[in-house]
Amino acid sequence: MDNYKTLTISAIRQGLSNGSFSAKELAQQAVSLAEAENDLYGAFLHFCPERALATAERVDADLAAGKPLGALAGVPVAVKDVIMTKGVRTTCASRLLENYVAHYDATVVARLEQAGGMIFGKANCDEFAMGSSNENSAFGPVRNPAAPDRVPGGSSGGSAAAVAGGFAPVSLGSDTGGSIRQPASFCGVVGLKPTYGRVSRYGLVAFASSLDSIGPFVRTVKDAATLLSVIAGRDPLDSTSAAVEAPNYSAGLTADVKGLRIGVPKEYFAAGLDPEVRGRIEAGLKVLEGLGCEISEMSLPHTEYAVATYYLICTAEASANLARYDGVRYTRRVDEPETLDEMYSKTRGEGFGAEVTRRIILGTYVLSSGYYDAYYRKAQQVRTLIASDFKKAFETVDAIVTPVSPFPAFKLGEKISDPLDMYLSDIYTLNCSLAGNTGVSVPCGKTAEGLPVGMQIICDHFQEATMLKLGDAFEQAGGFTV
Ligand code: GLN
């Protein structure tokens, strides 16, 4: 199978139907390649070949019996290690959960497998999804397949590298403030964050519950549409999943984007934006213009509050969510503590890495009485202003186009000692998350040095169909390589 590294979902479908390969061969190829080459980029934390093979057997049996195949039949899938996979370790890249074996499947995992997707490995990530470079994993960093001395982005760096490095045609990540879009842009693949509530969070280990969403990394926008149709939709197990019908996203890829109104927010092109990134996005906008889109400059006036607002809210929620790792539940406990308090503090002190600890401390602080009004409540108020910026904007535009990150992938170690500088990586993705909108990163050329650049398309709540149609038309018109 010499073309394994570039396979798409539709190519797999075709290969299965014309007998070029079986699902079993695909599953074996996925595992053996990823295991053999994992030292290159460190994209995976562990593998679950039995699980992939069991799904493969089912797909091959259906194929032989002439039964209809699921939308993801025979597609090897990597899953970020913050998503529950029954019977398989789910570590959140944390020492604290090093030996934790999930005892149920996340809804997305169940839906993927039902559609014939073959989950074969768990992808490396930043500890509890906190980070922008994948350097916060307790089990070592991930390298960017496009430039191995550079970071793949984070926190879903392993999921992005799994697709970019050719190990999996599809992976799942999670995005709280940019963790799908930013690594997708750094690695040169497609990464989609759905509207908050579009995809069930049941079985996603909580970081900041009002922001977390699960979404795919893929090679083409068409594959993103296929995948989203499988995982989207109401789930009775997640009360925040919306009862909004999920359309057939693939059927909506008509390439007809003439007259679509695109807003370009001036705040996203201000100081701090790398000139080469700016150049690529401007070239991308030309492609959209050529397709008949109406491009206009607009404003999202509260953009500058993104980083402050996000880091108050996400740390507050994280401090509450991570309180459950107390040494009593979830496997890890320090040896022979003398008192209960010592058991709690030592277990957590040893189990959590520096960034997670920093966020728990910050989050506890902003929620404490006396500071709550000044920080947490204020941040919630600003969040409402940010959301209303987008609401107003979507009265006059159908989509907003911006860079994903102000700079391309940086070198390993370059920003790790300066958390504030690291936090700026997500300056263009945070507000879309705070507003609960959907956003996708699509490849948009490379810098002179060959580093991938991503273009972000943001749409209103539950308007993924418009976003995918625009992204697909952009891809068909050669936008990925401008
Ligand atoms: N990089 C951001 C953070 O560190 C976003 C993380 C995410 O989306 N999970 O919080």
CSV table of C-alpha atoms and ligand atoms in Angstrom, one decimal, residues 80 129-132 154-155 174-179 207 310-311 314 359 426 430, ligand 1:
chain,number,residue,atom,x,y,z
A,80,LYS,CA,-6.4,12.6,21.2
A,129,ALA,CA,-5.1,20.1,26.7
A,130,MET,CA,-3.4,23.1,28.2
A,131,GLY,CA,-0.8,24.5,25.8
A,132,SER,CA,0.0,25.8,22.4
A,154,GLY,CA,-1.0,22.5,20.6
A,155,SER,CA,-2.7,21.3,22.5
A,174,SER,CA,-10.2,19.0,21.1
A,175,ASP,CA,-10.3,22.7,20.9
A,176,THR,CA,-10.9,25.0,23.9
A,177,GLY,CA,-9.2,28.1,22.7
A,178,GLY,CA,-7.6,27.0,19.4
A,179,SER,CA,-6.2,23.6,20.0
A,207,PHE,CA,-10.6,21.3,30.8
A,310,TYR,CA,-9.9,33.6,27.9
A,311,TYR,CA,-7.2,33.0,30.5
A,314,CYS,CA,-10.5,28.8,31.2
A,359,ARG,CA,-3.6,27.3,35.8
A,426,ASP,CA,-3.9,31.7,20.1
A,430,LEU,CA,-9.7,32.5,21.3
B,1,GLN,N1,-3.5,27.1,23.8
B,1,GLN,C1,-4.7,27.4,24.5
B,1,GLN,C2,-4.5,27.0,26.0
B,1,GLN,O1,-3.4,26.8,26.3
B,1,GLN,C3,-5.9,26.6,24.0
B,1,GLN,C4,-5.9,25.2,24.5
B,1,GLN,C5,-7.0,24.4,23.9
B,1,GLN,O2,-7.7,24.8,23.0
B,1,GLN,N2,-7.2,23.2,24.5
B,1,GLN,O3,-5.4,27.0,26.8
